[in-house]
Tab-separated table of C-alpha atoms in Angstrom:
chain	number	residue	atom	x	y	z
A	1	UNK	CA	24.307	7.014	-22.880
A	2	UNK	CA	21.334	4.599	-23.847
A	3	UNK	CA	21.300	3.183	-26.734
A	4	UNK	CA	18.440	1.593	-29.278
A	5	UNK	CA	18.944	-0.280	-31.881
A	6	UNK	CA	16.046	-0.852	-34.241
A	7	UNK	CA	14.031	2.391	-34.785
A	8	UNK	CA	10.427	1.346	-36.061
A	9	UNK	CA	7.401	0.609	-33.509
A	10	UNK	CA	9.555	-1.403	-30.604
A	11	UNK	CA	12.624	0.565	-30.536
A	12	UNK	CA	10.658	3.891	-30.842
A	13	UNK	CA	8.313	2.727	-27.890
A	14	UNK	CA	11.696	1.792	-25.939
A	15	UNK	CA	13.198	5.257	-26.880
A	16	UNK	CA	10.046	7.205	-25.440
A	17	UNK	CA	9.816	5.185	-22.413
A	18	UNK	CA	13.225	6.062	-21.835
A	19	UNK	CA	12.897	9.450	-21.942
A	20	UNK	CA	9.860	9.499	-19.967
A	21	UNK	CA	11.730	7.776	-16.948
A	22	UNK	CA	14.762	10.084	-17.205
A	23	UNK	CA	13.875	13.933	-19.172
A	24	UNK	CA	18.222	14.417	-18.983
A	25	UNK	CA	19.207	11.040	-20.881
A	26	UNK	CA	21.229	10.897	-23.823
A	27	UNK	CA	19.293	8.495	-26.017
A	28	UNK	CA	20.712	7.623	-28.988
A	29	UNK	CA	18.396	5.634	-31.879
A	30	UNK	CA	19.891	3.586	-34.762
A	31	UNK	CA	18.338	1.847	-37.626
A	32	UNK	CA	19.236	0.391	-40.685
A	33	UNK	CA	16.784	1.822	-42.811
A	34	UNK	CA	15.906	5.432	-43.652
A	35	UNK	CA	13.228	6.210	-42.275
A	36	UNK	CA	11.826	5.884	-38.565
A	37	UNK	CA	8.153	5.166	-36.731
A	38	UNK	CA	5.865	4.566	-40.097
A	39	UNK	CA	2.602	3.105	-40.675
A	40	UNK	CA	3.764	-0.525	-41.090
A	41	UNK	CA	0.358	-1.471	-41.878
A	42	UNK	CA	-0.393	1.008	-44.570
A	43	UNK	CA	2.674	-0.215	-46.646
A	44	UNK	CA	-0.020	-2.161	-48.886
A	45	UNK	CA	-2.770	0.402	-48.997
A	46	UNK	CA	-0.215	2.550	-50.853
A	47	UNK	CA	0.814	0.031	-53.614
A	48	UNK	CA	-3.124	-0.697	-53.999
A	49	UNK	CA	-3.581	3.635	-54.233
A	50	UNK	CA	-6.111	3.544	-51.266
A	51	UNK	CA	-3.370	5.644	-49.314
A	52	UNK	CA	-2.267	8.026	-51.964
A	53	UNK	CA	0.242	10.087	-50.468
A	54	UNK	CA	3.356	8.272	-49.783
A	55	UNK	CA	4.373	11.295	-46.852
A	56	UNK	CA	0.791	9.827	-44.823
A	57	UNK	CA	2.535	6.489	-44.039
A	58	UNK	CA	5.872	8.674	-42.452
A	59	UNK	CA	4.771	9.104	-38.905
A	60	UNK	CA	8.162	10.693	-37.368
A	61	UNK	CA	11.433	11.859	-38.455
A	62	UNK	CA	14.410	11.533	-36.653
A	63	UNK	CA	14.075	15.599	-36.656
A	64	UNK	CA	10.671	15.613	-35.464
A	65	UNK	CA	11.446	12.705	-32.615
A	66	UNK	CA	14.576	15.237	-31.724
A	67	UNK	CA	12.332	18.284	-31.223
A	68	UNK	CA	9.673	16.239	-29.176
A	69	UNK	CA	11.179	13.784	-27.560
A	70	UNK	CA	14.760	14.638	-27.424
A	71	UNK	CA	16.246	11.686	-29.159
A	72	UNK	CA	19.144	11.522	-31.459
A	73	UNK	CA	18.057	9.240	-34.224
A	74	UNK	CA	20.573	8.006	-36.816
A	75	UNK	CA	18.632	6.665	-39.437
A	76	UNK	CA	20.902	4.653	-42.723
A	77	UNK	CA	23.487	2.824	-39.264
A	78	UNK	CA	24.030	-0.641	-39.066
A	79	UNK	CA	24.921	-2.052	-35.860
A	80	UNK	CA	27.348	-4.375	-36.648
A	81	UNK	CA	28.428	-6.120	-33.668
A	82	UNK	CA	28.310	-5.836	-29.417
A	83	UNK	CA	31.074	-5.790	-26.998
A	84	UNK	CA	29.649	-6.238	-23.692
A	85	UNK	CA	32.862	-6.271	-21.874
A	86	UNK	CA	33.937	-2.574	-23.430
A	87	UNK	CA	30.408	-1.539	-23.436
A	88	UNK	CA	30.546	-0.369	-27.129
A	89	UNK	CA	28.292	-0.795	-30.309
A	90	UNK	CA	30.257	-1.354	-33.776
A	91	UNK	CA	28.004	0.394	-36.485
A	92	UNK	CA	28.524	1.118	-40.007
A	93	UNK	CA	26.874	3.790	-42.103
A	94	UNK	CA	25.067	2.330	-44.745
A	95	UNK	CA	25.085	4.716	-47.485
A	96	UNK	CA	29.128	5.499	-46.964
A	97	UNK	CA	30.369	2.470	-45.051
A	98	UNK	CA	31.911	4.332	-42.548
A	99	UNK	CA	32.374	2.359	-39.166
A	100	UNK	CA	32.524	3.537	-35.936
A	101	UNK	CA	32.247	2.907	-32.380
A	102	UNK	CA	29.579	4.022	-29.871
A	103	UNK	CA	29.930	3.601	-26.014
A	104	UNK	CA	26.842	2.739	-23.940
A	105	UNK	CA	25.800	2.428	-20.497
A	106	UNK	CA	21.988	0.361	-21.284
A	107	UNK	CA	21.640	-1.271	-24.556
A	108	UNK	CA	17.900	-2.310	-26.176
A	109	UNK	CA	17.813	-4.226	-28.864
A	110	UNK	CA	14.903	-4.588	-31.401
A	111	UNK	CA	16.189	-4.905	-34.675
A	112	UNK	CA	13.038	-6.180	-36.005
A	113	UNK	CA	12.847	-9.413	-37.742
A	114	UNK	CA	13.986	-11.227	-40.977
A	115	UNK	CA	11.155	-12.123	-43.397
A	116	UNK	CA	10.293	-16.067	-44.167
A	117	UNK	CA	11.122	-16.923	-47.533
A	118	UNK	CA	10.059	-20.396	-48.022
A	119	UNK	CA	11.890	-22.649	-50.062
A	120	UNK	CA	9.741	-22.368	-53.334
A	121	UNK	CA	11.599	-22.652	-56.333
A	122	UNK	CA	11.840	-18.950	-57.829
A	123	UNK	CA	11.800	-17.377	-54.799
A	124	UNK	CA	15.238	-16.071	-55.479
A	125	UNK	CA	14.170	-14.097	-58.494
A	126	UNK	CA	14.194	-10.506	-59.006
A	127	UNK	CA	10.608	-10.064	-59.060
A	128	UNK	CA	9.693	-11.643	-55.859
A	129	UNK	CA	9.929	-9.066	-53.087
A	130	UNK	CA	9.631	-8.708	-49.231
A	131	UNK	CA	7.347	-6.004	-47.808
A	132	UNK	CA	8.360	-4.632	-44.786
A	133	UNK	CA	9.966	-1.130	-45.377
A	134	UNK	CA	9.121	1.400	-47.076
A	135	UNK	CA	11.971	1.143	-49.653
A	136	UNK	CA	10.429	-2.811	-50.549
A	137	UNK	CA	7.229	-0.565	-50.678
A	138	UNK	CA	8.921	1.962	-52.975
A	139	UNK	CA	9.798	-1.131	-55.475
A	140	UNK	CA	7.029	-2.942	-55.187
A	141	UNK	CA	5.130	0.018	-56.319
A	142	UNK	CA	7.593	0.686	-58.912
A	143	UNK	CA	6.962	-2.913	-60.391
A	144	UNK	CA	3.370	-2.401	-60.146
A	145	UNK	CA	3.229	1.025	-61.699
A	146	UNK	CA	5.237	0.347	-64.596
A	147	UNK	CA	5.150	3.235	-66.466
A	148	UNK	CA	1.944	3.965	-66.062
A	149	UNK	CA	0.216	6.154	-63.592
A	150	UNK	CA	-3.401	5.545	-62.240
A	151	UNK	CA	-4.536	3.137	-64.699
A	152	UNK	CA	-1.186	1.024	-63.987
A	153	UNK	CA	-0.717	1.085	-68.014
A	154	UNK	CA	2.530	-1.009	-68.610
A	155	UNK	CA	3.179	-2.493	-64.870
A	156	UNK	CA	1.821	-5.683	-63.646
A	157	UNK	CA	-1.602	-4.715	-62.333
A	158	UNK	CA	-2.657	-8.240	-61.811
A	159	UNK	CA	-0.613	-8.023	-59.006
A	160	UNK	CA	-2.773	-5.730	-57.360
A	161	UNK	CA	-6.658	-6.850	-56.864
A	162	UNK	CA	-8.303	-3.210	-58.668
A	163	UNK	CA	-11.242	-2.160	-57.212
């Protein structure tokens, strides 16, 4: 069994390559996150409302990447730790905490990258976000929104340069 962890543009790019150089593979995908392969880049163009529809930014599903590419994505798994001597993954489920382990035989790892949060004071409070995912996006454009729609009526539009 091969194993990726990290399922965004790297580990989706090592997952197809994979299954290009061997069609009978079991491939197995996790990431942390919910969602898999997604417009990275568009994450701002939907808080500003250029992109509108939220479902234009979702690329793949780990349904979709089963059906065309054969892969068994686990989408909401942690991968906790490695044990290179067993040849095992430790992974947790995020949403239940469930652990488990997962044997491999080749093991990629691109788990992505931590945001720099430079030491500014308040950059600890609860306003400040990250955006990398789409559930930062889904705050952020909470925050932004308010309680408003369009017109932003009640959120903190200033945030956002209007057009």
């Amino acid at each position: 069994m091969k194993i990726v962890v990290g399922g965004v543009a790297a580990g989706m790019s090592i997952a197809a390559r994979a299954r290009r150089l061997d069609e009978f593979a079991q491939i197995v995908v996790f990431e942390r996150g919910h969602h898999v392969s997604f417009a990275n880049c568009g994450l701002p163009y939907h808080i500003g409302e250029v992109i509108t529809e939220r479902s234009r930014l979702l690329l793949q599903s780990p349904q979709s990447l089963s059906e065309s590419l054969d892969l068994d994505v686990r989408t909401g798994i942690e991968v906790l730790s490695i044990d290179r001597v067993a040849k095992t993954v430790r992974v947790r489920d995020v949403d239940t905490g469930a652990e488990y382990d997962e044997p491999y035989d080749k093991l990629a790892l691109a788990p992505g990258a931590v945001p720099v949060r430079p030491n500014l004071p308040g950059i600890d409070l609860p306003a400040i976000h990250v955006l990398r995912r789409i559930g930062d996006m889904d705050v952020i454009k909470a925050a932004v929104d308010g309680g408003g729609g369009r017109d932003r009526e009640g959120g903190i539009g200033h945030a956002v340069a209007h057009r």
